[in-house]
Structure formats: C-alpha cells, structure tokens
C-alpha cells in the first residue's frame, strides 16, 4: 500500500506539474549560495536534536529507564533511518532496538508506535494553529479552529480519564506535562525543518516563511500517514497543491535540495550507526539525572512507627508508598499527572528532598509538589526556589491536657449531654472489630451523604480500618457510628467519622471525645482533628466541618502546598481535586487485613448489650 500511494502521487505530480529537466535542476542547485546550504544544515541539526528530546519524553512515559543521551541519539538515528526507508513502525522499532541494548523488541515497538501517534497528534495541533495564524490559502481558518477544538476536548478527556480501554487492554494517555513537552519539541522540529526547506528554495520562489511553514506541516502529516518511503509522492504533491503561486520548477528544485540535506545525509549517518552500533557509547548507568541516585520505592509497611505525622498512613489505601531519596524518606503518591509528597518528610533532612522529588516527577513526565506540609517545610521549600501557597488549617489539641470545662467548649458539653441523654455510649474498640456492622454503617452514611471522597481522605475498607485506632458508638445494643484514627507513637489523627442517619444529636462529638480519651490513656500528647480548607481560599466551604472541630477549641496550624512553579502547582491542585472527587475503586489496604470471625464480631455487641 505505501508503494501504491507513492506511485499514484508521483503520477499525479507528473501529470499536473511541469517537471524541469535534470540539467536545469542541477544548474539551479549549483546556484544556491553556500550560506543557504549551511543554514539548512544547521536547521536540520536543530530539527533532529528536537526529535531526540521527543524520544526522551516517550521513554519517560513508558518508564523504560533508558532516558539519557544514548536514548536520544538512538531516537535521532531511528527517525533519520525510518523517514527515508519508509514503513516507520517497523524500521523505527528495529533501529531503536538495534542501538539500545537494554531495550526489548516489544518496548522498541511500543516506543516507536507512541512516537508516531503522538507526533501525528502534535502535528495536527500545529497545523490547526498554523491554518488560523498563516493560512496558505484563504478560507482555511475554520478547519484550524475545528482541529484545535478537537485537540482541547481530547486533552480534557485524557485528564478526566487517564486510561482508555482498547479491546482487552488499557492504554494510558500521556500526562498533560508530557503533552506540553511533546507539543513543544514537535513545534521546534517542524519550525526547524520548515526553515531548512525555506532556505533551500531558489530565488524567485516568492513565498514567505510563515505560509511555507503551514504548507510544510500539512504536507508532512500526509507523508507520515502514507508510510511511503521518504514520504515521496504525497509530500511533494501536497506542497505543490498548497503553494500554487510558487513556480513548479522552483519548488521542485527546492524540494530536491531539501531531500538531500534533510533526508539523504541523515539517512547515511543513521545507516553507519546501524552497521556499527558501537559508535554510540553505552554507559552502565542508564539514568542521567544524578538527583535520582539512591532513589528507591518502599512499601507502606515501611512507614516509621514514630513518625510525627500519623496521617501519612493514608498511603496504605490510596496507592502511595514510602519513597527513599538516599537517607531521606517521604510519603509519596504517584498519580497520572503528579508526584505528590504528602505532608512533611518522614525522616531525613527536608531541604535535601526538593531536588530529588522534582527529578522523580520529571522522570515520570509529571508535576511535583508537597501537599499539606507544615510551616517549616514550606519555609525550606521557599528557600529552595519553590512556590508556596497556604491551603488549609489543621485543628490540633493535646489529649493529656484536654478538659471539657471552659467557655470555649460549652458547645461541646451541650452536644455530649444530648448524646448521653439519648443513651448513646462511645468507647475504644480494642483489637476486635464488628466489621460487618461497620460496613453497614458506612453504606448507610454514603446513602445519605453520597459517595465518599478519597485519595487524601480515607474510605472504609476492612483491612484499612483494621490498622487504625477505632472508636465505636452504640445505642440500645446497635452500632450507630464509628470513628477511626491514624496512629503513630507520637500522634493520632482523625480519619473517618461514619454515623447512621438516625444517630442522635452529638453522636459525632461523643465519638471524637472518646478518641481523645483513648489517646490520653495511650500517653499520646498530640491529636489532630485533621485539616479544613483555609478560609481565605475557600470562603463558605466546609463551614459545618469547621464548626464541628471548633467545639473542641483546638489550636489551628497553617498547612501549605509547595511546587517548583505556579504551573506545576495549578496542575497538582487540579489533579488532587479530580482524585478526591473521583477516587479509584477501594482496594485492600497495603499490608493486608486483619480477619475477624462472626463470633468475634458479635462478641463486642453482645458484651455491650449485657
């Protein structure tokens, strides 16, 4: 089919244009000044350099671990070889596999397909913008608008649905960061290649740079889709059709010179590399970024028992893990768009985590951020050149010194009296949990309030709550509600509060009060009631939640978000909002679930009734 397309297009080209004699073409090429040849060669080098960077983004998306100078040079050679040989999916995959010993044939095929598909997508966006800004012919602006509208819709869909089912597999969309990088390098490539063609047009072409660039982008897209060797036929035919004002002999001469500089010479150099692959030295360490040396992922079971922020236990459910950057550890959540360090570092030196975190995110084509970090971490982030935003306030109290007296807690006393008058009793569950009854309470709560949020907030799952401190509330022998707390040897933090719709007034306050008493009995000097959005950023949001926590008269501590730049900050915020409101399915908690038989689950209820 590619040869058929090439043959038909060349036949049409010959039928519709006046091809100059070879002697005339030779004379025109010989008349091109040396500076034009040199400029075209420089533009060609810039184009292929950008294509090498394009390959680098693709390696990061597929997580091959081979992102570096060798991978980029192999990508340059693969494109130079495949664009001339044609059948790009096969020739490009072979060239990458041949030049990168650590790349499997399957990975080489995936990489080549990804590069081809995303380049066509980026090229379509470039064509759309070019048709609006510099149309080669009047009346084409509407087509450019439709292309850009479709591209925007696809980008939005990829953000909301990062995975796309295809038959029995799921394809992962490139992140928005990857899309932006791919688009940038595609623009650099097309602009440089189009400039090379423009420089090689003989005198008298009468076409300016911008319209030629638009025509070149459209013709290139047709050539790539055709898979014809070198794009021969579709490329020339499209350019002649889009640039009717340029004399045929002039355009054909320029295209011949362009074929020589942009296709023939790079193909010869790529062929030499394929014959002698040792010309590209291969290092033993594929990673280029020294900030990632000593980086390793650990399971949530590696969470320190004495961590200062017990809320880091959320990674047991949200898919996060402990990430070690040398001797420094953070609770890290990798999402399709971001690498989010939750709260403060678990151990080590705070200022030594920023560069490795940014490098880790860069290796995934993602944005980096610290989420809900304390003022000290925010200050170190600012010193490191990161942008800092105050996003929340955390309610904190000391269980050992907590008392219900005082005017600041009169509302709490009133709520507790209501719960006591109704006959509600709240107490620590201990080791045995009535998981079936707790699940019923959670289901009733979700039926009344809607699907539970997730990612940065816990959701009920037996294995997850089995690793927490649990407080239960009973009314007439029936479980009416429960609360769970993240726990470390230094701090407890409120996570879940679930109540049946018919729970008496004050039931939530009674659960938290029982949790404070349990923490005091365990010798815990710090208990967090978790955070609420900062009132300056979210006026009117969660007023009820803030009023509930204010009943306990806690101290309010500011919490911050930090990112290397404002664009990354905005992307991380958008990603977290998406994941909080549309969390993935609840999976069993990391580390396994404790099991309880029915006798154990009923024993606590029967004992309470007695």
Tab-separated table of N, CA and C in Angstrom, residues 201-274:
chain	number	residue	atom	x	y	z
A	201	UNK	N	14.888	27.034	-1.015
A	201	UNK	CA	14.139	27.442	-2.199
A	201	UNK	C	14.965	28.451	-3.004
A	202	UNK	N	15.056	28.268	-4.307
A	202	UNK	CA	15.841	29.208	-5.126
A	202	UNK	C	15.216	30.601	-5.140
A	203	UNK	N	15.988	31.560	-5.608
A	203	UNK	CA	15.482	32.919	-5.734
A	203	UNK	C	14.269	32.938	-6.666
A	204	UNK	N	13.321	33.784	-6.315
A	204	UNK	CA	12.133	33.904	-7.142
A	204	UNK	C	10.995	33.012	-6.714
A	205	UNK	N	11.145	32.311	-5.565
A	205	UNK	CA	10.060	31.458	-5.093
A	205	UNK	C	8.837	32.295	-4.710
A	206	UNK	N	9.100	33.459	-4.133
A	206	UNK	CA	8.009	34.373	-3.829
A	206	UNK	C	7.087	33.914	-2.726
A	207	UNK	N	7.575	33.134	-1.782
A	207	UNK	CA	6.750	32.673	-0.663
A	207	UNK	C	7.461	33.038	0.640
A	208	UNK	N	6.706	33.602	1.582
A	208	UNK	CA	7.292	33.968	2.867
A	208	UNK	C	7.385	32.757	3.787
A	209	UNK	N	8.052	32.966	4.911
A	209	UNK	CA	8.362	31.846	5.809
A	209	UNK	C	7.093	31.244	6.437
A	210	UNK	N	6.171	32.082	6.929
A	210	UNK	CA	5.011	31.571	7.665
A	210	UNK	C	4.079	30.719	6.793
A	211	UNK	N	3.661	31.187	5.605
A	211	UNK	CA	2.796	30.318	4.780
A	211	UNK	C	3.488	29.030	4.353
A	212	UNK	N	4.804	29.116	4.104
A	212	UNK	CA	5.528	27.895	3.735
A	212	UNK	C	5.522	26.902	4.896
A	213	UNK	N	5.686	27.421	6.120
A	213	UNK	CA	5.709	26.541	7.289
A	213	UNK	C	4.365	25.830	7.448
A	214	UNK	N	3.268	26.547	7.224
A	214	UNK	CA	1.950	25.928	7.304
A	214	UNK	C	1.800	24.817	6.265
A	215	UNK	N	2.178	25.121	5.028
A	215	UNK	CA	2.075	24.120	3.964
A	215	UNK	C	2.981	22.930	4.255
A	216	UNK	N	4.163	23.199	4.785
A	216	UNK	CA	5.092	22.112	5.109
A	216	UNK	C	4.493	21.188	6.170
A	217	UNK	N	3.880	21.768	7.219
A	217	UNK	CA	3.306	20.953	8.296
A	217	UNK	C	2.206	20.044	7.760
A	218	UNK	N	1.327	20.582	6.912
A	218	UNK	CA	0.244	19.765	6.354
A	218	UNK	C	0.813	18.668	5.457
A	219	UNK	N	1.765	19.015	4.609
A	219	UNK	CA	2.354	18.029	3.704
A	219	UNK	C	3.099	16.947	4.482
A	220	UNK	N	3.766	17.349	5.557
A	220	UNK	CA	4.488	16.370	6.378
A	220	UNK	C	3.520	15.372	7.000
A	221	UNK	N	2.389	15.873	7.487
A	221	UNK	CA	1.403	14.967	8.076
A	221	UNK	C	0.906	13.942	7.070
A	222	UNK	N	0.624	14.375	5.843
A	222	UNK	CA	0.185	13.434	4.807
A	222	UNK	C	1.279	12.424	4.482
A	223	UNK	N	2.529	12.886	4.473
A	223	UNK	CA	3.635	11.987	4.169
A	223	UNK	C	3.803	10.922	5.255
A	224	UNK	N	3.662	11.340	6.521
A	224	UNK	CA	3.820	10.392	7.626
A	224	UNK	C	2.701	9.353	7.596
A	225	UNK	N	1.465	9.810	7.358
A	225	UNK	CA	0.336	8.883	7.326
A	225	UNK	C	0.474	7.878	6.189
A	226	UNK	N	1.025	8.299	5.065
A	226	UNK	CA	1.139	7.414	3.897
A	226	UNK	C	2.120	6.270	4.114
A	227	UNK	N	3.118	6.475	5.006
A	227	UNK	CA	4.188	5.490	5.238
A	227	UNK	C	5.000	5.205	3.977
A	228	UNK	N	4.867	6.041	2.949
A	228	UNK	CA	5.673	5.861	1.742
A	228	UNK	C	7.136	6.112	2.058
A	229	UNK	N	8.047	5.383	1.455
A	229	UNK	CA	9.478	5.605	1.707
A	229	UNK	C	9.848	7.063	1.484
A	230	UNK	N	10.331	7.689	2.552
A	230	UNK	CA	10.701	9.094	2.481
A	230	UNK	C	9.519	10.018	2.315
A	231	UNK	N	8.322	9.509	2.393
A	231	UNK	CA	7.142	10.331	2.145
A	231	UNK	C	7.065	10.803	0.705
A	232	UNK	N	7.854	10.172	-0.176
A	232	UNK	CA	7.940	10.609	-1.573
A	232	UNK	C	6.588	10.465	-2.254
A	233	UNK	N	6.177	11.493	-2.923
A	233	UNK	CA	4.895	11.498	-3.618
A	233	UNK	C	3.878	12.321	-2.872
A	234	UNK	N	3.327	11.848	-1.747
A	234	UNK	CA	2.350	12.652	-1.002
A	234	UNK	C	2.912	13.992	-0.542
A	235	UNK	N	4.165	14.011	-0.120
A	235	UNK	CA	4.775	15.245	0.371
A	235	UNK	C	4.873	16.286	-0.746
A	236	UNK	N	5.429	15.892	-1.888
A	236	UNK	CA	5.599	16.833	-2.995
A	236	UNK	C	4.251	17.267	-3.570
A	237	UNK	N	3.343	16.328	-3.722
A	237	UNK	CA	2.036	16.645	-4.298
A	237	UNK	C	1.280	17.633	-3.419
A	238	UNK	N	1.327	17.428	-2.084
A	238	UNK	CA	0.633	18.327	-1.161
A	238	UNK	C	1.238	19.722	-1.206
A	239	UNK	N	2.566	19.822	-1.258
A	239	UNK	CA	3.193	21.145	-1.288
A	239	UNK	C	2.853	21.898	-2.574
A	240	UNK	N	2.873	21.186	-3.692
A	240	UNK	CA	2.517	21.835	-4.958
A	240	UNK	C	1.074	22.318	-4.945
A	241	UNK	N	0.185	21.552	-4.297
A	241	UNK	CA	-1.218	21.946	-4.237
A	241	UNK	C	-1.436	23.120	-3.294
A	242	UNK	N	-0.678	23.166	-2.198
A	242	UNK	CA	-0.863	24.214	-1.202
A	242	UNK	C	-0.129	25.504	-1.555
A	243	UNK	N	0.849	25.409	-2.447
A	243	UNK	CA	1.629	26.599	-2.841
A	243	UNK	C	1.533	26.794	-4.355
A	244	UNK	N	0.340	27.060	-4.878
A	244	UNK	CA	0.189	27.174	-6.332
A	244	UNK	C	0.908	28.390	-6.924
A	245	UNK	N	1.191	29.400	-6.072
A	245	UNK	CA	1.840	30.604	-6.591
A	245	UNK	C	3.326	30.398	-6.852
A	246	UNK	N	3.908	29.342	-6.266
A	246	UNK	CA	5.342	29.095	-6.457
A	246	UNK	C	5.529	28.342	-7.769
A	247	UNK	N	6.415	28.816	-8.637
A	247	UNK	CA	6.660	28.091	-9.898
A	247	UNK	C	7.076	26.649	-9.639
A	248	UNK	N	6.575	25.742	-10.484
A	248	UNK	CA	6.849	24.312	-10.278
A	248	UNK	C	8.336	24.021	-10.279
A	249	UNK	N	9.053	24.581	-11.228
A	249	UNK	CA	10.486	24.292	-11.330
A	249	UNK	C	11.226	24.762	-10.087
A	250	UNK	N	10.828	25.908	-9.564
A	250	UNK	CA	11.481	26.437	-8.359
A	250	UNK	C	11.203	25.544	-7.158
A	251	UNK	N	9.933	25.145	-7.001
A	251	UNK	CA	9.564	24.320	-5.850
A	251	UNK	C	10.204	22.936	-5.932
A	252	UNK	N	10.219	22.326	-7.128
A	252	UNK	CA	10.822	21.001	-7.282
A	252	UNK	C	12.312	21.061	-6.989
A	253	UNK	N	12.969	22.125	-7.428
A	253	UNK	CA	14.401	22.268	-7.150
A	253	UNK	C	14.651	22.399	-5.653
A	254	UNK	N	13.826	23.199	-4.982
A	254	UNK	CA	13.991	23.341	-3.538
A	254	UNK	C	13.736	22.038	-2.807
A	255	UNK	N	12.725	21.291	-3.264
A	255	UNK	CA	12.431	20.004	-2.628
A	255	UNK	C	13.560	19.004	-2.833
A	256	UNK	N	14.177	19.044	-4.006
A	256	UNK	CA	15.309	18.145	-4.257
A	256	UNK	C	16.472	18.461	-3.327
A	257	UNK	N	16.760	19.754	-3.158
A	257	UNK	CA	17.822	20.147	-2.235
A	257	UNK	C	17.466	19.761	-0.797
A	258	UNK	N	16.203	19.943	-0.454
A	258	UNK	CA	15.743	19.577	0.888
A	258	UNK	C	15.863	18.079	1.119
A	259	UNK	N	15.519	17.285	0.115
A	259	UNK	CA	15.662	15.828	0.222
A	259	UNK	C	17.115	15.442	0.484
A	260	UNK	N	18.006	16.147	-0.139
A	260	UNK	CA	19.429	15.845	0.022
A	260	UNK	C	19.901	16.153	1.432
A	261	UNK	N	19.540	17.365	1.924
A	261	UNK	CA	20.048	17.812	3.227
A	261	UNK	C	19.310	17.145	4.381
A	262	UNK	N	17.971	17.044	4.294
A	262	UNK	CA	17.178	16.600	5.431
A	262	UNK	C	16.930	15.093	5.450
A	263	UNK	N	17.040	14.443	4.308
A	263	UNK	CA	16.757	13.007	4.234
A	263	UNK	C	18.004	12.176	3.948
A	264	UNK	N	18.708	12.496	2.854
A	264	UNK	CA	19.800	11.635	2.399
A	264	UNK	C	20.964	11.613	3.377
A	265	UNK	N	21.445	12.794	3.755
A	265	UNK	CA	22.613	12.842	4.653
A	265	UNK	C	22.299	12.212	6.005
A	266	UNK	N	21.194	12.573	6.686
A	266	UNK	CA	20.890	11.902	7.962
A	266	UNK	C	20.697	10.395	7.808
A	267	UNK	N	20.120	9.952	6.664
A	267	UNK	CA	19.916	8.514	6.472
A	267	UNK	C	21.251	7.783	6.351
A	268	UNK	N	22.211	8.385	5.662
A	268	UNK	CA	23.541	7.767	5.537
A	268	UNK	C	24.196	7.659	6.906
A	269	UNK	N	24.129	8.729	7.691
A	269	UNK	CA	24.729	8.698	9.022
A	269	UNK	C	24.038	7.655	9.913
A	270	UNK	N	22.707	7.583	9.819
A	270	UNK	CA	21.980	6.580	10.609
A	270	UNK	C	22.340	5.173	10.159
A	271	UNK	N	22.503	4.977	8.861
A	271	UNK	CA	22.900	3.658	8.358
A	271	UNK	C	24.246	3.222	8.902
A	272	UNK	N	25.191	4.170	8.981
A	272	UNK	CA	26.509	3.846	9.552
A	272	UNK	C	26.375	3.419	11.013
A	273	UNK	N	25.491	4.099	11.753
A	273	UNK	CA	25.300	3.730	13.159
A	273	UNK	C	24.659	2.355	13.295
A	274	UNK	N	23.750	2.009	12.381
A	274	UNK	CA	23.121	0.697	12.442
A	274	UNK	C	24.113	-0.412	12.096
